[in-house]
Short mmCIF file of C-alpha atoms and ligand atoms in Angstrom, two decimals:
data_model
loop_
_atom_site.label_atom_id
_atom_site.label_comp_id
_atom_site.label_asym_id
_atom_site.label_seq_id
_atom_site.Cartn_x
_atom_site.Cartn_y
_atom_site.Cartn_z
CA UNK A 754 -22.33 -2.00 16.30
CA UNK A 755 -21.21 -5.53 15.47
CA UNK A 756 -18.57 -5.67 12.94
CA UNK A 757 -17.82 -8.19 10.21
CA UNK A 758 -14.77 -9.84 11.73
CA UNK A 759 -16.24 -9.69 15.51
CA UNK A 760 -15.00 -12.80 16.89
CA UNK A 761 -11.96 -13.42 14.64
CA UNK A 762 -8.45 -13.50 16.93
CA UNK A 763 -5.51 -12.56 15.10
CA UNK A 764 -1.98 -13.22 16.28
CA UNK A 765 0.12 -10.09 14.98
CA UNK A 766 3.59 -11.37 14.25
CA UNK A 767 4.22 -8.49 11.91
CA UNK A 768 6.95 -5.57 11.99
CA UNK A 769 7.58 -2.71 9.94
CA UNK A 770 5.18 -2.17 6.84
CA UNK A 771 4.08 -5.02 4.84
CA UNK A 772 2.28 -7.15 7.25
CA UNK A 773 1.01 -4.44 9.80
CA UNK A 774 -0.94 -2.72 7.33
CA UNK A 775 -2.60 -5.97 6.38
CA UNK A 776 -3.37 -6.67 9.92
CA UNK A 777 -4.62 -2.81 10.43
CA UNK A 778 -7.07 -3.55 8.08
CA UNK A 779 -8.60 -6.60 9.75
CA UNK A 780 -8.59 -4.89 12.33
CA UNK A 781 -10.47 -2.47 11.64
CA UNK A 782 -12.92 -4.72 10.35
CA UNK A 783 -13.59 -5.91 13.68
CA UNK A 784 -10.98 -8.46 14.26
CA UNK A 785 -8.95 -8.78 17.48
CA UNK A 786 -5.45 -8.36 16.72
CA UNK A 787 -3.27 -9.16 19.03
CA UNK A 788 0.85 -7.99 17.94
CA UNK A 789 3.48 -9.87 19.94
CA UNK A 790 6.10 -7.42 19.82
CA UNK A 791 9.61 -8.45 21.63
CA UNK A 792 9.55 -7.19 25.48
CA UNK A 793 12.01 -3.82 25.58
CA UNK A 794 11.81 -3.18 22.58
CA UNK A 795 8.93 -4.45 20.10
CA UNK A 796 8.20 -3.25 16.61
CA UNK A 797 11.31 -1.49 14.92
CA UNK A 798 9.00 1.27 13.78
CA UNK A 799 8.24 2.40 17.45
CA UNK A 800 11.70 4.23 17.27
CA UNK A 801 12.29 4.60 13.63
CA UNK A 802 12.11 8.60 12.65
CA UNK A 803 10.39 9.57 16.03
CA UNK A 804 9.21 13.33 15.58
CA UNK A 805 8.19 13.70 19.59
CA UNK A 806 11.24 11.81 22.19
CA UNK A 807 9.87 8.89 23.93
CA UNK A 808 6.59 8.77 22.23
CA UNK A 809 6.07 6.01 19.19
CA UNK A 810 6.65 7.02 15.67
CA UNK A 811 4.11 7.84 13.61
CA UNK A 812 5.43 4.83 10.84
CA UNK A 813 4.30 2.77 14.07
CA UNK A 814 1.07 4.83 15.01
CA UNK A 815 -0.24 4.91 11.11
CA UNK A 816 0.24 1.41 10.74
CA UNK A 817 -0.97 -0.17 14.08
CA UNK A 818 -4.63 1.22 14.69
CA UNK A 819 -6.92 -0.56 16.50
CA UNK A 820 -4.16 -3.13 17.87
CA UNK A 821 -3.92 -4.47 21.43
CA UNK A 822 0.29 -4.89 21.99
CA UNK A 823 1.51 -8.09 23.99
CA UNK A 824 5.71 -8.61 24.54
CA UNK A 825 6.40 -12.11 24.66
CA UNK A 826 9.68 -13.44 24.04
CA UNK A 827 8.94 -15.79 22.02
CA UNK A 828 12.58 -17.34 22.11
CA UNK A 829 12.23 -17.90 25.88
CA UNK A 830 10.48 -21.67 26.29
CA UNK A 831 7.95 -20.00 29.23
CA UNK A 832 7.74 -17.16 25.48
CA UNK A 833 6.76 -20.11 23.67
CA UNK A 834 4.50 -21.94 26.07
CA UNK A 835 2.36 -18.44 26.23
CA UNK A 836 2.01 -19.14 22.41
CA UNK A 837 1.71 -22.08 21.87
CA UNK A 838 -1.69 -21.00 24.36
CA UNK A 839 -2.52 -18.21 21.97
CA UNK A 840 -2.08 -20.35 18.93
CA UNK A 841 -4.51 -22.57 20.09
CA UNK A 842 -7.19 -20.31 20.37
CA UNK A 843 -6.58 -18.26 17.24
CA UNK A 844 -8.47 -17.82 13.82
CA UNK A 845 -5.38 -16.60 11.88
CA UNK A 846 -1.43 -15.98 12.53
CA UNK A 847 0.01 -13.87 10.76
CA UNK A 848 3.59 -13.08 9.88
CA UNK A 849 6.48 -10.84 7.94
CA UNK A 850 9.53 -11.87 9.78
CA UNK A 851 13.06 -12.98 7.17
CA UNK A 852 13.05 -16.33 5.89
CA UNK A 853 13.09 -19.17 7.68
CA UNK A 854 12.68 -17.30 11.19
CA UNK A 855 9.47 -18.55 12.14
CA UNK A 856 10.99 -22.20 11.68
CA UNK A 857 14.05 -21.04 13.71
CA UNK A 858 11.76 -20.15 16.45
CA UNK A 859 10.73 -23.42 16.52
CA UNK A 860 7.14 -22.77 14.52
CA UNK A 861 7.00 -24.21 11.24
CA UNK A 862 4.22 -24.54 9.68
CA UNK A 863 3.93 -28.12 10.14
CA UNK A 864 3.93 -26.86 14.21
CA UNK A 865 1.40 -24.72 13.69
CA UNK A 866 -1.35 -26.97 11.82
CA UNK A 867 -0.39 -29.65 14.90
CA UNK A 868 -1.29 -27.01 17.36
CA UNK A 869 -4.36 -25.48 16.10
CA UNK A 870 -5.33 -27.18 12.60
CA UNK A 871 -8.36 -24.68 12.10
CA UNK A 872 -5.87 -22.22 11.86
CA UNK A 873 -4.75 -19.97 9.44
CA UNK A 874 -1.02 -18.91 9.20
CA UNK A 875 -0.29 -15.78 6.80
CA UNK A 876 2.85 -14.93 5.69
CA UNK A 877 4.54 -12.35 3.81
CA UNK A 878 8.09 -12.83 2.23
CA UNK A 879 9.58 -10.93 -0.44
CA UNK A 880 10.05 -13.43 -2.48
CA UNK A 881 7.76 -16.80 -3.01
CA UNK A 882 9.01 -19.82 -1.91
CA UNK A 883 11.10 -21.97 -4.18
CA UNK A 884 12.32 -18.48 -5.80
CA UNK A 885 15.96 -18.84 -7.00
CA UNK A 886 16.07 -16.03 -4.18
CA UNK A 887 14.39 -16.67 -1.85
CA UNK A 888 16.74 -16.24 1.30
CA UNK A 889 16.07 -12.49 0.53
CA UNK A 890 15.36 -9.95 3.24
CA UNK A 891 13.58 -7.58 0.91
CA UNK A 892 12.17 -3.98 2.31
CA UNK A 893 10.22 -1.71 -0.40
CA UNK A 894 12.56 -0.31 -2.24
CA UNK A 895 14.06 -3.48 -3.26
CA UNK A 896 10.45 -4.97 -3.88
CA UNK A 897 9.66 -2.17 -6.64
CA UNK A 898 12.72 -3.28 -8.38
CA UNK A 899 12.47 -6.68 -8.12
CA UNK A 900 8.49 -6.27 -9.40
CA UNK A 901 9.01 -4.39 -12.47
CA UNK A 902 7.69 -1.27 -11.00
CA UNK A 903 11.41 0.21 -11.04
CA UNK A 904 12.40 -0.31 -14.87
CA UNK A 905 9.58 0.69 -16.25
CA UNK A 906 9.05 4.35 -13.89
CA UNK A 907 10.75 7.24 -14.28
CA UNK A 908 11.53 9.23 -17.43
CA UNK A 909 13.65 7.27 -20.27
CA UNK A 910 16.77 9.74 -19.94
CA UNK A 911 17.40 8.74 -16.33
CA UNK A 912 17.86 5.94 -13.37
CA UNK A 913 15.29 3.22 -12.80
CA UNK A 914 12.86 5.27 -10.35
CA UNK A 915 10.90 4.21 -7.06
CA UNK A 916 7.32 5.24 -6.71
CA UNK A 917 6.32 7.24 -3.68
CA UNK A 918 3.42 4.97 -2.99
CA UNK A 919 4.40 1.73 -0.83
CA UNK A 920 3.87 -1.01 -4.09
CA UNK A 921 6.09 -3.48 -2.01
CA UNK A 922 5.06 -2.60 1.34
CA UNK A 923 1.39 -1.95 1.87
CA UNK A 924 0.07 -3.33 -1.34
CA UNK A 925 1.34 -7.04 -0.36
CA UNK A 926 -0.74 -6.19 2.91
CA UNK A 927 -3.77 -5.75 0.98
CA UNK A 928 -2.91 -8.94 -1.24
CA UNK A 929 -2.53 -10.73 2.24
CA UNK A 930 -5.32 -9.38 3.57
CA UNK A 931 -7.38 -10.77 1.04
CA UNK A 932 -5.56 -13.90 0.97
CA UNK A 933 -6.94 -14.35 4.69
CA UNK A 934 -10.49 -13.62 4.28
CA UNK A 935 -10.20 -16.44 1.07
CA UNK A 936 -8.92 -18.50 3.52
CA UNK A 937 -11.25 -17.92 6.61
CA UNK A 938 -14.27 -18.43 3.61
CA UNK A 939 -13.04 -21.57 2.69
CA UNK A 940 -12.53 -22.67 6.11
CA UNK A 941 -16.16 -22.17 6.77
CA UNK A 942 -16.26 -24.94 4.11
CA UNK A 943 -14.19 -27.30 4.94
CA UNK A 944 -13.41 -26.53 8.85
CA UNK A 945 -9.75 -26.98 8.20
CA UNK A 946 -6.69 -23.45 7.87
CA UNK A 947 -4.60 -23.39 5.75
CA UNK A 948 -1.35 -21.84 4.72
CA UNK A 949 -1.56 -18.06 2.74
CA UNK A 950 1.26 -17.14 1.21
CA UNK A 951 2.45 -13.62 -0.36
CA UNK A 952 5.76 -12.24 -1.73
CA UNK A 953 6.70 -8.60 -1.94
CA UNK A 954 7.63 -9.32 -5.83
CA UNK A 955 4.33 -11.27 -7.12
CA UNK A 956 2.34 -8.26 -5.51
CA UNK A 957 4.33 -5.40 -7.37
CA UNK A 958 4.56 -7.50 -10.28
CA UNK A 959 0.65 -8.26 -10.20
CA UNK A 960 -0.01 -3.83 -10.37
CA UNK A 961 2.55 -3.74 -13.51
CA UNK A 962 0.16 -6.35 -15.24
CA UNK A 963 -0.25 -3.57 -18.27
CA UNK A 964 3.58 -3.68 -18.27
CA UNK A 965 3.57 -7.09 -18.85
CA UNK A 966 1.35 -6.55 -21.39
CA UNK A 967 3.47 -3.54 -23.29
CA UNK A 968 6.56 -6.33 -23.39
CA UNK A 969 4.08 -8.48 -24.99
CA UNK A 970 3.07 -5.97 -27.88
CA UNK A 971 6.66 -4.48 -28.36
CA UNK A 972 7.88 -7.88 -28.95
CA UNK A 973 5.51 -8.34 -31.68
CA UNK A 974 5.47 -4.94 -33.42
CA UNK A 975 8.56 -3.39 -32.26
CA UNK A 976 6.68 -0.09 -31.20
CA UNK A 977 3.93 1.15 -28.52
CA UNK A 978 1.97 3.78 -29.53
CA UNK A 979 1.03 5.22 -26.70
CA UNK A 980 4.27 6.24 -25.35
CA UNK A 981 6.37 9.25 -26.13
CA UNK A 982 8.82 7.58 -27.78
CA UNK A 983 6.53 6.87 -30.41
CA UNK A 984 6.52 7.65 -33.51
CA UNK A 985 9.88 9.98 -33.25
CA UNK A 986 12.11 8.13 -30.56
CA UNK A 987 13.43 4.56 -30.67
CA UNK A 988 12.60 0.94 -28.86
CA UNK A 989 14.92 -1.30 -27.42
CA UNK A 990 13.75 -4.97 -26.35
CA UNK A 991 12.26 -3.65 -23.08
CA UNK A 992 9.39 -2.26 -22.05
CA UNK A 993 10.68 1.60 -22.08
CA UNK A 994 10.25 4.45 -19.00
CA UNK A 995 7.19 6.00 -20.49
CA UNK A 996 7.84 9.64 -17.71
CA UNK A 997 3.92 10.63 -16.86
CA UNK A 998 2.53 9.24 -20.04
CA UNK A 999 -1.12 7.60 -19.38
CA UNK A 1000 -1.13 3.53 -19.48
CA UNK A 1001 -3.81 2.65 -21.58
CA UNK A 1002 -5.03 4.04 -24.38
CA UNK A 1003 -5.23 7.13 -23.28
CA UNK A 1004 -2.74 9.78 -23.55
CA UNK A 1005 -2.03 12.10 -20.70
CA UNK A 1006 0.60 14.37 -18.80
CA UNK A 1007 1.22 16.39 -16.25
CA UNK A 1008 0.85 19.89 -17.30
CA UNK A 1009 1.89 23.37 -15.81
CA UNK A 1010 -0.65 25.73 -14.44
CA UNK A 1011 -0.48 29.27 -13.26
CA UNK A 1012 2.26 29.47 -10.90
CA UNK A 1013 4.76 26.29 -11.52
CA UNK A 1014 7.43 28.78 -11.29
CA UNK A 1015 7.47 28.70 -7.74
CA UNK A 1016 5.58 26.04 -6.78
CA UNK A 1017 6.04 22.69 -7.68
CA UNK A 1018 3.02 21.06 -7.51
CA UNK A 1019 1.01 23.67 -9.50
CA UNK A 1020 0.74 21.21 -11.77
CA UNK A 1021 -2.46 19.17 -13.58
CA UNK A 1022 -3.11 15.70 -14.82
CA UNK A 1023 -4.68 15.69 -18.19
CA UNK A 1024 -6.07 13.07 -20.21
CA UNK A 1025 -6.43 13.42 -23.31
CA UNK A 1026 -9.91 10.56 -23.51
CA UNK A 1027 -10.16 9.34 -27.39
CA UNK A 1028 -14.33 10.58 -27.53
CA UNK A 1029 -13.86 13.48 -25.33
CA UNK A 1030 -11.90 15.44 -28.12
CA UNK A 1031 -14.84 17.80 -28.90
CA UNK A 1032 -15.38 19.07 -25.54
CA UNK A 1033 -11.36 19.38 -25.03
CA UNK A 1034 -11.21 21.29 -28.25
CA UNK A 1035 -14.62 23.28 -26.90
CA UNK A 1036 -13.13 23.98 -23.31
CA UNK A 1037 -9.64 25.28 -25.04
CA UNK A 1038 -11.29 27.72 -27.03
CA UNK A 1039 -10.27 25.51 -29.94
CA UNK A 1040 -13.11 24.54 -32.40
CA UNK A 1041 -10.99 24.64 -35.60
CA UNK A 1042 -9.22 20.90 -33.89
CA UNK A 1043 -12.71 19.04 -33.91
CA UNK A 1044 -12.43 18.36 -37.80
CA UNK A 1045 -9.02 18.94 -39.02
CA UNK A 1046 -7.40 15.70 -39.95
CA UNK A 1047 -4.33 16.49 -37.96
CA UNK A 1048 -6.34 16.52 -34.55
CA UNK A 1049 -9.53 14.45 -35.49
CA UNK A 1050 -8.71 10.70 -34.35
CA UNK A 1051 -6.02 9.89 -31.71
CA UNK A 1052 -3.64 8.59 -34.58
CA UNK A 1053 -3.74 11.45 -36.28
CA UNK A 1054 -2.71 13.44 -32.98
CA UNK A 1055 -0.46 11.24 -31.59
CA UNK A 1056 2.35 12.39 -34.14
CA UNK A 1057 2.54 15.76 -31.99
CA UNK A 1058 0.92 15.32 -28.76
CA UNK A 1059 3.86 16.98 -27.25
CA UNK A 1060 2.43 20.21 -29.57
CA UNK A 1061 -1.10 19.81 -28.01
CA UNK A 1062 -0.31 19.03 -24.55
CA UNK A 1063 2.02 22.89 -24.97
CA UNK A 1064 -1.21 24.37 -26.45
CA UNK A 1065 -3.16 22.88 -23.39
CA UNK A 1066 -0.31 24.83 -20.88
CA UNK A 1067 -0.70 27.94 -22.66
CA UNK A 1068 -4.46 27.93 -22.23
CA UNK A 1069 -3.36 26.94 -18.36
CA UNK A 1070 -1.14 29.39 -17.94
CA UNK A 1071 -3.41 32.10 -16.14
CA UNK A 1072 -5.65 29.29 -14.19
CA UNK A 1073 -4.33 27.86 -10.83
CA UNK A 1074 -4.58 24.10 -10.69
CA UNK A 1075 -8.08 23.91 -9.27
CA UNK A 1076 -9.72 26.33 -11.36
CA UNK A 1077 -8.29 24.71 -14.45
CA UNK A 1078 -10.05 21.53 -13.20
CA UNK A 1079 -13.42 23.55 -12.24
CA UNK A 1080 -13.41 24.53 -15.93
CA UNK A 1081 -11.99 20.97 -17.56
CA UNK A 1082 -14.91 19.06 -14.98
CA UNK A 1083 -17.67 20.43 -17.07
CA UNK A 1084 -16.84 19.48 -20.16
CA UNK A 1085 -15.98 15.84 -18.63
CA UNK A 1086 -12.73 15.63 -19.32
CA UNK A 1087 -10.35 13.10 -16.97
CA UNK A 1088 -8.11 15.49 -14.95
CA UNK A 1089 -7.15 16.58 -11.48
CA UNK A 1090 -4.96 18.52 -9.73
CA UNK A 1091 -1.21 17.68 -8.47
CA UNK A 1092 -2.51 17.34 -4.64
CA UNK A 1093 0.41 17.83 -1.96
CA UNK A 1094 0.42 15.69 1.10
CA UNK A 1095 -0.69 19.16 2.86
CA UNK A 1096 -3.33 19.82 0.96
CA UNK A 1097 -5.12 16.13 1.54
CA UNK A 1098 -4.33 16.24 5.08
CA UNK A 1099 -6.31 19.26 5.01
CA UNK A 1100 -8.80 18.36 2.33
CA UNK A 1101 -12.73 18.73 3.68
CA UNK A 1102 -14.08 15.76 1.82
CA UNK A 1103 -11.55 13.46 2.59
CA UNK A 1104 -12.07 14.51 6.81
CA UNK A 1105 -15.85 14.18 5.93
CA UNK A 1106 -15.49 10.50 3.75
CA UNK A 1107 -13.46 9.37 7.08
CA UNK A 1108 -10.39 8.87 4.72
CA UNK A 1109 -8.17 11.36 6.55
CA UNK A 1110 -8.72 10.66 10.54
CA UNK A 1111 -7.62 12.44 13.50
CA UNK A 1112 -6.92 9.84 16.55
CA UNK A 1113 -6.37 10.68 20.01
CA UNK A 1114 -3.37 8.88 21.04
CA UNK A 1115 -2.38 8.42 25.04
CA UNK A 1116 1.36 9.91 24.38
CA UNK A 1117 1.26 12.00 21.10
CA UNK A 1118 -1.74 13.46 21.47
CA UNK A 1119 -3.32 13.01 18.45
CA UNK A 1120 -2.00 12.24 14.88
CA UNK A 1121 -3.26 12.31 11.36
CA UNK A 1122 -3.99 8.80 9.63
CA UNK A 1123 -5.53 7.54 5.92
CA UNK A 1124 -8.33 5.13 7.84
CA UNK A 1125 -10.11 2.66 5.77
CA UNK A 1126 -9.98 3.54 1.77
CA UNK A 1127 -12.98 1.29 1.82
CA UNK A 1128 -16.30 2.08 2.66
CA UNK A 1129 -19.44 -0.08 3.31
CA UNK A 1130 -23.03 0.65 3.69
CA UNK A 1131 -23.76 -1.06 7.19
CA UNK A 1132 -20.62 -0.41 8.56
CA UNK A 1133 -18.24 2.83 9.46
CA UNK A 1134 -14.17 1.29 10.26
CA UNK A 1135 -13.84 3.50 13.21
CA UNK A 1136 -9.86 4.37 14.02
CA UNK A 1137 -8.55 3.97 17.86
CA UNK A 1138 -5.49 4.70 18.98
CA UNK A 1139 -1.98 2.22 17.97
CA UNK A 1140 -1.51 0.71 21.57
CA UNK A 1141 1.58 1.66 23.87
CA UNK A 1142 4.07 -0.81 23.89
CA UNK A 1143 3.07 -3.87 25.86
CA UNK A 1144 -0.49 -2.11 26.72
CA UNK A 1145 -2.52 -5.36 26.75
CA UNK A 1146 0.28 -7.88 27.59
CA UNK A 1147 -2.04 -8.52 30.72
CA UNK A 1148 -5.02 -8.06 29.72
CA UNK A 1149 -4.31 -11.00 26.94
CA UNK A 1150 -2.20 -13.30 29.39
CA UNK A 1151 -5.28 -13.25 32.09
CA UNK A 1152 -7.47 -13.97 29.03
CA UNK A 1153 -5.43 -17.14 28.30
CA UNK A 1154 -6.15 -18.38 32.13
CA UNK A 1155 -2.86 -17.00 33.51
CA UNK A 1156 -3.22 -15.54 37.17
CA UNK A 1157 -1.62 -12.22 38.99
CA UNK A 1158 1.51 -14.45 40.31
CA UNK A 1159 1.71 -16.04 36.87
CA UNK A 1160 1.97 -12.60 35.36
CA UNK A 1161 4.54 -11.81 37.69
CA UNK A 1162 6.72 -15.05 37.24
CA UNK A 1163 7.36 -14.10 33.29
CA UNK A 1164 7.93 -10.52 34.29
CA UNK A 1165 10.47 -11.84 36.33
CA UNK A 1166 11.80 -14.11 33.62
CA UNK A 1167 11.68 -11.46 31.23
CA UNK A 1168 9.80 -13.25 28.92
CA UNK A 1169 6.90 -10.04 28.84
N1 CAO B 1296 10.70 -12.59 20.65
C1 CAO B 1296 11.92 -13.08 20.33
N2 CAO B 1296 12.45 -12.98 19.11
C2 CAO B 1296 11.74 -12.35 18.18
C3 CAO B 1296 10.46 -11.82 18.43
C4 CAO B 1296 9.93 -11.97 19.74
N3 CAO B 1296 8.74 -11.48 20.06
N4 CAO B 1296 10.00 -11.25 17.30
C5 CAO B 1296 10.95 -11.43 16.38
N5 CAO B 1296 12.00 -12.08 16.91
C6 CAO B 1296 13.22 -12.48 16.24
C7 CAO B 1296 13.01 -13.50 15.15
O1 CAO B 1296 12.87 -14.77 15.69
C8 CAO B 1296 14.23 -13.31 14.31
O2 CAO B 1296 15.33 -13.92 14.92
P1 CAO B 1296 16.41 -14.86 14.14
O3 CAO B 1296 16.79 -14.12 12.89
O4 CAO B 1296 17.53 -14.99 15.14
O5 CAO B 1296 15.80 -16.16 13.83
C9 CAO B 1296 14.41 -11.79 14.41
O6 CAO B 1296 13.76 -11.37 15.58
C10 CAO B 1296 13.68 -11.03 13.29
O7 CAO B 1296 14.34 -11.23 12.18
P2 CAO B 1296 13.92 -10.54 10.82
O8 CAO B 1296 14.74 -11.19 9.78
O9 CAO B 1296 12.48 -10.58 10.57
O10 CAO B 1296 14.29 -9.00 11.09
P3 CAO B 1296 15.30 -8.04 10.32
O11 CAO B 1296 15.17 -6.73 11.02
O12 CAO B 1296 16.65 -8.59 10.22
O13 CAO B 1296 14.70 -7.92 8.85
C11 CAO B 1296 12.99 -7.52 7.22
C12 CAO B 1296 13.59 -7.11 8.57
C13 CAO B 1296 11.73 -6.68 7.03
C14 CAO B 1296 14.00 -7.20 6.09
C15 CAO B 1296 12.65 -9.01 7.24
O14 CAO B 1296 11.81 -9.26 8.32
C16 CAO B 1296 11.98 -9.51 5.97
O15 CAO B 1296 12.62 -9.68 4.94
N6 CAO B 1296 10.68 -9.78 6.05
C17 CAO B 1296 9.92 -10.36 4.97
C18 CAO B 1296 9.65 -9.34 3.92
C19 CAO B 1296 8.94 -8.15 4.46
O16 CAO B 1296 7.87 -8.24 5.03
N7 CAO B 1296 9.51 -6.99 4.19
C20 CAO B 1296 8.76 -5.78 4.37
C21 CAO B 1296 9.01 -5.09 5.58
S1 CAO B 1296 8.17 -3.55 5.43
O17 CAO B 1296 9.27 -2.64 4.60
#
């Protein structure tokens, strides 16, 4: 089956998170990625929290699907000449290295548009160029605080928190990635590449948009209503940690179900949806709430949420998580259960919606992955293998006209 991005070469200049699982994504798309990794060693994450000796991580595996793997020293000038080959017959570069490395390495972006101007050259930094910090090396954690994610997560009697989901890392991929198919539309347009840029920051800061918007509202009316701080607690100037409250206009929590003494995700989210008050009150057992002023609208309950959401665990208290939410889905009520990583690795639909992926891997055997969160009609991403350090280095060099002996003279030089 032909894929979307059949015919698209990618150069893979990416390590650790942030650009690999942009390039993963192409890649499964039908793109061929090609990741010059540095001969001996390559990407960082090959060794980083190995669970099996001598066999690549899975940070490396997970993030590295459907990749072929050339070394190339690309500090070595025979490195650079196999490049400067590859750039020329490339779609799209793309990169994550520190500032200014690419430019030490003698491949600014000026170099690049001489050497193949149809190209596209991607980059990820964590901050955007002409930041006041933009000589940052920035990793995740550092991208959550520096995007607003930290401040405003967490509950309001302790630290800035970091979300378990990769806001910095992976989430700048997917802005990237979509940065790069903008960019390979518009050079269908005008035949020219062009330069796509994405920082760590802008992308975290882009999914706390409805923070932005809180700081907005406090400023003006000194309060927001939907937090739990309101109406009893106090505002500062700041958007406040708002704990599991729900972001819009919705209230929610997380609420204990039958057995949160001893197990700590036996826990539900429920939403407390403005029109879906009758069938909450209905599916508690609680008609008396549909009319009395106290409950009726969402200002009138807002007061003493904290008093429903302790009637809703009481009513939870002899249901396990999924047979509360077998009961709430009826009456269509938001909710779900607090899923452990164990329980979606083992989770039937998610196997079935090829979501959770088993891939046979030449050294591990196989390992779990998340494949492709998106799904088309005419096409199924199928997941193969990350590739074994240097796997295709030469299969890729006799691609780019280089003979046996050739192959063997940069061996020799140690620049593959
Ligand atoms: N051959 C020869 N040299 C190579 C090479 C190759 N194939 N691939 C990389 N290198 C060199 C680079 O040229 C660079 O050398 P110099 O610093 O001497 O110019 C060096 O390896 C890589 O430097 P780096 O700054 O990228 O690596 P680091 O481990 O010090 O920093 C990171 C890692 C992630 C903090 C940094 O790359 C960064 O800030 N990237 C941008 C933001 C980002 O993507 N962060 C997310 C990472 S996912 O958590």
């Amino acid at each position: 089956m032909t894929k979307p991005l059949d015919g698209i070469k990618i150069i893979d200049f990416t390590h650790v998170q942030a650009g690999p699982a942009c390039t993963q994504l192409l890649a499964w798309f039908g793109a061929d990625v090609i990741k010059v990794e540095r001969p001996g060693s390559g990407d960082v994450t090959r060794n980083q929290l190995r669970d099996i000796p001598d066999a690549d991580a899975l940070y490396f595996t997970m993030l590295n699907s459907n990749k072929k793997s050339l070394t190339l020293d690309t500090k070595k000038p025979e490195g650079k000449e196999v490049l400067e080959k590859l750039i020329r017959e490339s779609d799209v570069l793309v990169e994550n290295f520190g500032p200014g490395a690419l430019d030490r390495m003698g491949f600014s972006w000026e170099r690049l548009n001489e050497l193949n101007p149809k190209m596209i050259v991607a980059s990820v930094k964590g901050f955007s160029d002409g930041h006041h910090y933009d000589d940052l090396k920035v990793y995740e954690n550092v991208a959550q605080c520096a995007g607003g994610a930290a401040s405003t997560t967490g509950f309001w009697d302790g630290p800035p928190t970091i979300s378990a989901a990769a806001l910095g890392d992976s989430n700048t991929g997917m802005h990237l990635a979509i940065g790069i198919l903008t960019a390979l539309l518009g050079r269908d347009k005008t035949g020219k590449g062009q330069k796509v840029a994405v920082s760590m920051q802008d992308s975290v800061l882009n999914l706390c948009r409805v923070k932005l918007r809180d700081q907005q509202r406090l400023e003006r009316v000194g309060y927001l209503e939907e937090y739990p701080q309101y109406p009893h607690g106090e505002f500062g100037d700041v958007v406040p940690r708002g704990g599991n409250a729900g972001g819009g206009g919705q209230p929610g929590w997380v609420l204990k179900c039958k057995g949160w003494e001893t197990d700590s995700n036996a826990y539900i989210y429920f939403t407390i949806q403005g029109h879906a008050w009758e069938p909450i009150c209905k599916a508690l057992g609680k008609p008396e709430w549909i009319e009395d002023p106290a409950y009726k609208t969402a200002e009138a309950r807002q007061p003493h949420i904290f008093e429903i959401f302790k009637t809703i665990e009481a009513w939870l208290a002899d249901k396990t998580k999924f047979e509360a939410v077998d009961i709430l889905r009826k009456f269509d009520i938001p909710c779900a259960p607090v899923l452990t990583m164990k329980e979606l690795a083992n989770d039937p639909s998610l196997r079935a919606s090829g979501t959770i992926v088993e891939v046979p891997h030449k050294k591990r055997g196989s390992y779990l992955t998340v494949g492709s969160p998106i799904k088309f009609s005419d096409m199924k991403p199928e997941v193969t293998a990350s590739p074994l350090l240097g796997e295709h280095t030469d299969e890729v060099l006799a691609g780019l006209g280089y003979s046996k002996q050739d192959i063997f003279n940069l061996r020799e030089m140690k620049a593959v």
